[in-house]
mmCIF file of C-alpha atoms in Angstrom:
data_model
loop_
_atom_site.group_PDB
_atom_site.id
_atom_site.type_symbol
_atom_site.label_atom_id
_atom_site.label_comp_id
_atom_site.label_asym_id
_atom_site.label_seq_id
_atom_site.Cartn_x
_atom_site.Cartn_y
_atom_site.Cartn_z
ATOM 1 C CA LEU M 1 -2.541 -208.655 -84.366
ATOM 2 C CA SER M 2 -1.870 -205.302 -85.950
ATOM 3 C CA PRO M 3 -1.690 -202.265 -83.624
ATOM 4 C CA PHE M 4 -4.941 -200.973 -85.113
ATOM 5 C CA ILE M 5 -6.903 -204.175 -84.451
ATOM 6 C CA SER M 6 -5.419 -204.470 -80.961
ATOM 7 C CA GLN M 7 -6.543 -200.921 -80.203
ATOM 8 C CA TYR M 8 -10.018 -201.638 -81.523
ATOM 9 C CA LEU M 9 -10.346 -204.796 -79.423
ATOM 10 C CA LEU M 10 -9.325 -202.877 -76.341
ATOM 11 C CA LEU M 11 -12.111 -200.408 -77.041
ATOM 12 C CA ILE M 12 -14.612 -203.241 -77.292
ATOM 13 C CA PHE M 13 -13.593 -205.245 -74.239
ATOM 14 C CA PHE M 14 -12.614 -202.424 -71.900
ATOM 15 C CA ASP M 15 -15.446 -201.879 -69.413
ATOM 16 C CA SER M 16 -15.557 -198.163 -70.021
ATOM 17 C CA ILE M 17 -17.609 -195.473 -68.447
ATOM 18 C CA ASP M 18 -16.910 -192.439 -70.572
ATOM 19 C CA MET M 19 -18.292 -188.987 -71.039
ATOM 20 C CA VAL M 20 -20.204 -187.563 -73.962
ATOM 21 C CA PHE M 21 -21.724 -184.183 -74.671
ATOM 22 C CA THR M 22 -25.502 -183.934 -74.837
ATOM 23 C CA TYR M 23 -27.608 -181.043 -76.099
ATOM 24 C CA THR M 24 -31.191 -180.454 -74.976
ATOM 25 C CA ALA M 25 -32.053 -177.434 -77.151
ATOM 26 C CA ILE M 26 -32.493 -179.301 -80.448
ATOM 27 C CA ARG M 27 -35.859 -178.346 -81.924
ATOM 28 C CA SER M 28 -38.139 -181.287 -82.659
ATOM 29 C CA PRO M 29 -41.890 -182.015 -82.654
ATOM 30 C CA PHE M 30 -41.121 -185.176 -80.639
ATOM 31 C CA PRO M 31 -38.506 -185.937 -77.931
ATOM 32 C CA VAL M 32 -35.000 -186.623 -79.209
ATOM 33 C CA THR M 33 -31.597 -187.178 -77.624
ATOM 34 C CA CYS M 34 -28.638 -185.403 -79.202
ATOM 35 C CA TYR M 35 -25.165 -186.581 -78.235
ATOM 36 C CA MET M 36 -21.575 -186.235 -79.398
ATOM 37 C CA GLY M 37 -18.281 -187.934 -78.519
ATOM 38 C CA LEU M 38 -15.466 -185.964 -76.911
ATOM 39 C CA ASP M 39 -12.772 -187.279 -79.266
ATOM 40 C CA LYS M 40 -12.086 -189.760 -82.073
ATOM 41 C CA PHE M 41 -11.692 -192.682 -79.656
ATOM 42 C CA GLU M 42 -15.122 -192.080 -78.195
ATOM 43 C CA ASN M 43 -16.409 -191.772 -81.749
ATOM 44 C CA GLU M 44 -15.296 -195.393 -82.208
ATOM 45 C CA GLN M 45 -17.363 -196.432 -79.221
ATOM 46 C CA LEU M 46 -20.390 -194.524 -80.467
ATOM 47 C CA ILE M 47 -20.079 -196.129 -83.899
ATOM 48 C CA ARG M 48 -19.895 -199.554 -82.271
ATOM 49 C CA THR M 49 -22.769 -199.099 -79.829
ATOM 50 C CA GLY M 50 -25.220 -197.060 -81.889
ATOM 51 C CA VAL M 51 -28.818 -198.206 -82.274
ATOM 52 C CA ALA M 52 -31.312 -198.396 -85.113
ATOM 53 C CA SER M 53 -33.040 -195.142 -84.184
ATOM 54 C CA ASP M 54 -29.810 -193.097 -84.342
ATOM 55 C CA VAL M 55 -29.092 -190.665 -87.169
ATOM 56 C CA TRP M 56 -25.438 -189.672 -87.711
ATOM 57 C CA PHE M 57 -24.300 -186.185 -88.819
ATOM 58 C CA HIS M 58 -20.864 -185.093 -90.064
ATOM 59 C CA VAL M 59 -19.433 -182.227 -92.100
ATOM 60 C CA ASP M 60 -18.931 -183.551 -95.615
ATOM 61 C CA SER M 61 -15.298 -183.919 -96.750
ATOM 62 C CA LEU M 62 -13.936 -182.143 -93.649
ATOM 63 C CA SER M 63 -12.861 -183.255 -90.209
ATOM 64 C CA SER M 64 -15.631 -182.747 -87.672
ATOM 65 C CA ALA M 65 -17.310 -184.195 -84.639
ATOM 66 C CA HIS M 66 -19.648 -187.157 -85.034
ATOM 67 C CA VAL M 67 -23.028 -185.951 -83.826
ATOM 68 C CA TYR M 68 -26.021 -188.232 -83.334
ATOM 69 C CA VAL M 69 -29.696 -187.664 -82.772
ATOM 70 C CA ARG M 70 -31.562 -190.589 -81.209
ATOM 71 C CA LEU M 71 -35.215 -190.791 -82.182
ATOM 72 C CA PRO M 72 -38.027 -192.306 -80.110
ATOM 73 C CA LEU M 73 -39.053 -195.878 -80.800
ATOM 74 C CA GLY M 74 -41.398 -196.052 -83.757
ATOM 75 C CA TYR M 75 -39.777 -193.137 -85.598
ATOM 76 C CA SER M 76 -37.314 -193.233 -88.488
ATOM 77 C CA TRP M 77 -34.945 -190.694 -89.994
ATOM 78 C CA GLU M 78 -37.649 -189.940 -92.567
ATOM 79 C CA ASP M 79 -39.623 -188.393 -89.691
ATOM 80 C CA LEU M 80 -36.942 -185.798 -88.897
ATOM 81 C CA ALA M 81 -38.377 -182.288 -88.996
ATOM 82 C CA ASP M 82 -36.553 -179.715 -91.094
ATOM 83 C CA GLU M 83 -35.840 -177.633 -87.990
ATOM 84 C CA THR M 84 -34.246 -180.660 -86.315
ATOM 85 C CA VAL M 85 -31.993 -181.295 -89.310
ATOM 86 C CA GLU M 86 -31.025 -177.614 -89.399
ATOM 87 C CA ASP M 87 -30.098 -177.578 -85.705
ATOM 88 C CA MET M 88 -28.036 -180.748 -86.096
ATOM 89 C CA CYS M 89 -26.234 -179.317 -89.112
ATOM 90 C CA GLN M 90 -25.433 -176.092 -87.268
ATOM 91 C CA LEU M 91 -24.105 -178.077 -84.316
ATOM 92 C CA VAL M 92 -21.844 -180.347 -86.361
ATOM 93 C CA LYS M 93 -20.576 -177.401 -88.458
ATOM 94 C CA ASN M 94 -19.689 -175.518 -85.288
ATOM 95 C CA ASN M 95 -17.741 -178.555 -84.070
ATOM 96 C CA SER M 96 -15.524 -178.727 -87.148
ATOM 97 C CA ILE M 97 -12.177 -176.930 -86.919
ATOM 98 C CA GLN M 98 -12.357 -176.001 -90.601
ATOM 99 C CA GLY M 99 -16.114 -175.934 -91.030
ATOM 100 C CA CYS M 100 -16.768 -173.438 -88.253
ATOM 101 C CA LYS M 101 -14.627 -170.874 -90.081
ATOM 102 C CA LEU M 102 -16.604 -171.149 -93.316
ATOM 103 C CA ALA M 103 -19.682 -169.137 -94.197
ATOM 104 C CA SER M 104 -21.267 -172.359 -95.425
ATOM 105 C CA CYS M 105 -20.461 -176.031 -95.862
ATOM 106 C CA ARG M 106 -22.184 -179.303 -96.659
ATOM 107 C CA VAL M 107 -23.310 -181.718 -93.967
ATOM 108 C CA VAL M 108 -23.958 -185.400 -94.601
ATOM 109 C CA TYR M 109 -26.389 -187.418 -92.522
ATOM 110 C CA THR M 110 -27.541 -191.026 -92.612
ATOM 111 C CA PRO M 111 -29.040 -193.687 -90.333
ATOM 112 C CA TRP M 112 -26.508 -195.240 -87.957
ATOM 113 C CA ALA M 113 -27.130 -198.676 -89.507
ATOM 114 C CA ASN M 114 -25.744 -197.367 -92.809
ATOM 115 C CA LEU M 115 -22.343 -196.592 -91.287
ATOM 116 C CA LYS M 116 -19.609 -198.967 -92.388
ATOM 117 C CA LYS M 117 -16.544 -199.522 -90.232
ATOM 118 C CA ASP M 118 -13.755 -201.781 -91.453
ATOM 119 C CA LEU M 119 -11.250 -203.063 -88.897
ATOM 120 C CA VAL M 120 -8.462 -202.812 -91.444
ATOM 121 C CA GLY M 121 -7.672 -199.799 -93.560
ATOM 122 C CA MET M 122 -9.704 -197.166 -91.714
ATOM 123 C CA ASP M 123 -8.261 -194.673 -89.276
ATOM 124 C CA THR M 124 -9.687 -194.242 -85.800
ATOM 125 C CA GLY M 125 -12.973 -192.355 -85.921
ATOM 126 C CA THR M 126 -13.512 -192.666 -89.678
ATOM 127 C CA VAL M 127 -16.428 -194.424 -91.351
ATOM 128 C CA GLY M 128 -17.824 -195.292 -94.765
ATOM 129 C CA PHE M 129 -21.333 -196.163 -95.924
ATOM 130 C CA HIS M 130 -22.946 -199.462 -96.807
ATOM 131 C CA ASP M 131 -25.235 -197.696 -99.289
ATOM 132 C CA GLY M 132 -24.150 -194.347 -100.687
ATOM 133 C CA LYS M 133 -27.711 -193.643 -101.780
ATOM 134 C CA LEU M 134 -28.982 -193.922 -98.223
ATOM 135 C CA ARG M 135 -27.527 -190.608 -97.135
ATOM 136 C CA ARG M 136 -28.417 -186.980 -97.558
ATOM 137 C CA LEU M 137 -26.416 -183.823 -98.075
ATOM 138 C CA ARG M 138 -27.529 -180.419 -96.883
ATOM 139 C CA ARG M 139 -25.999 -176.995 -97.252
ATOM 140 C CA CYS M 140 -25.474 -175.344 -93.901
ATOM 141 C CA ASP M 141 -25.053 -171.571 -93.716
ATOM 142 C CA LYS M 142 -23.558 -170.220 -90.507
ATOM 143 C CA ASN M 143 -26.223 -169.114 -88.042
ATOM 144 C CA LYS M 144 -24.748 -167.796 -84.816
ATOM 145 C CA ASP M 145 -28.135 -167.497 -83.093
ATOM 146 C CA ILE M 146 -28.922 -171.191 -83.545
ATOM 147 C CA VAL M 147 -25.431 -172.230 -82.462
ATOM 148 C CA LYS M 148 -25.613 -170.037 -79.353
ATOM 149 C CA ARG M 149 -28.982 -171.493 -78.339
ATOM 150 C CA ILE M 150 -27.783 -175.081 -78.782
ATOM 151 C CA GLU M 151 -24.392 -174.632 -77.131
ATOM 152 C CA LYS M 152 -26.029 -173.103 -74.041
ATOM 153 C CA SER M 153 -27.768 -176.450 -73.467
ATOM 154 C CA LYS M 154 -24.530 -178.461 -73.666
ATOM 155 C CA LYS M 155 -23.829 -180.910 -70.840
ATOM 156 C CA GLU M 156 -21.091 -183.440 -70.239
ATOM 157 C CA VAL M 157 -22.685 -186.653 -69.009
ATOM 158 C CA GLU M 158 -21.558 -190.148 -68.048
ATOM 159 C CA TRP M 159 -22.262 -192.651 -70.806
ATOM 160 C CA ARG M 160 -21.681 -196.365 -70.251
ATOM 161 C CA TYR M 161 -21.782 -197.423 -73.899
ATOM 162 C CA ASP M 162 -22.861 -201.043 -73.706
ATOM 163 C CA ASP M 163 -25.352 -200.445 -70.895
ATOM 164 C CA VAL M 164 -26.984 -197.600 -72.826
ATOM 165 C CA LYS M 165 -27.326 -199.812 -75.879
ATOM 166 C CA GLU M 166 -28.631 -202.764 -73.869
ATOM 167 C CA LYS M 167 -31.311 -200.575 -72.287
ATOM 168 C CA TRP M 168 -32.400 -199.360 -75.728
ATOM 169 C CA VAL M 169 -32.604 -202.961 -76.994
ATOM 170 C CA ASP M 170 -34.736 -203.908 -73.977
ATOM 171 C CA ASP M 171 -36.982 -200.883 -74.522
ATOM 172 C CA GLU M 172 -37.340 -201.749 -78.206
ATOM 173 C CA ARG M 173 -38.301 -205.322 -77.369
ATOM 174 C CA ALA M 174 -40.961 -204.112 -74.907
ATOM 175 C CA TRP M 175 -42.246 -201.560 -77.435
ATOM 176 C CA LYS M 176 -42.542 -204.156 -80.188
ATOM 177 C CA LYS M 177 -44.346 -206.467 -77.800
ATOM 178 C CA GLY M 178 -46.788 -203.694 -76.949
ATOM 179 C CA GLU M 179 -47.379 -202.872 -80.610
ATOM 180 C CA LEU M 180 -47.980 -206.524 -81.401
ATOM 181 C CA LYS M 181 -50.427 -206.858 -78.506
ATOM 182 C CA LYS M 182 -52.349 -203.778 -79.669
ATOM 183 C CA LYS M 183 -52.546 -205.257 -83.157
ATOM 184 C CA TYR M 184 -54.012 -208.536 -81.958
ATOM 185 C CA GLN M 185 -56.356 -206.760 -79.544
ATOM 186 C CA GLY M 186 -57.551 -204.632 -82.419
ATOM 187 C CA ASP M 187 -58.223 -207.806 -84.367
ATOM 188 C CA GLY M 188 -60.063 -209.236 -81.366
ATOM 189 C CA ASP M 189 -57.697 -212.184 -81.083
ATOM 190 C CA VAL M 190 -55.783 -211.876 -77.819
ATOM 191 C CA GLN M 191 -55.500 -215.666 -77.610
ATOM 192 C CA LEU M 192 -53.485 -215.650 -80.840
ATOM 193 C CA PHE M 193 -51.195 -212.993 -79.326
ATOM 194 C CA ASP M 194 -50.639 -215.171 -76.256
ATOM 195 C CA ALA M 195 -49.768 -218.114 -78.533
ATOM 196 C CA VAL M 196 -47.206 -216.009 -80.415
ATOM 197 C CA GLU M 197 -45.662 -214.821 -77.136
ATOM 198 C CA LYS M 198 -45.101 -218.407 -75.988
ATOM 199 C CA GLN M 199 -43.164 -219.334 -79.125
#
């Protein structure tokens, strides 16, 4: 195995409890979780263990942190409020060595599922896209007030990658079950719902 693949396999199979940064001051009309890896190796873990409701942010064409916002079940990235996108852009710009020095820069964001990670040919912490059209670019002008508000809410928390993902998968399964039950109850056919559940 090449050194790169060996390193990647170690990341996958190592039972790691690592730390990430979370931010609780992101503006949103509904509850969201904002989190960011501490370094490029943790970025690899976050890429690997992301979930369908995650939206990934990065400064376009510059080195920066990988910042994610996790949406509640039932929401998609199309539901992101403009103020949420702006806060995320300010945060990721501030966590770019080059970007934070610029008056403005471009930030790219896309659903986690659109991130493409090849085992060969990509450096640690770098990603591509499955569909280049399924991403958005936004100009971000430096706003010290927004950055100050967000950074004041920063916390370093324990994050067991696979356990966090497994819990989200379980929650999604329960949510889908509940939505399906409501659908059949609305149609007045609970017996049909019970039949589907037994399959």
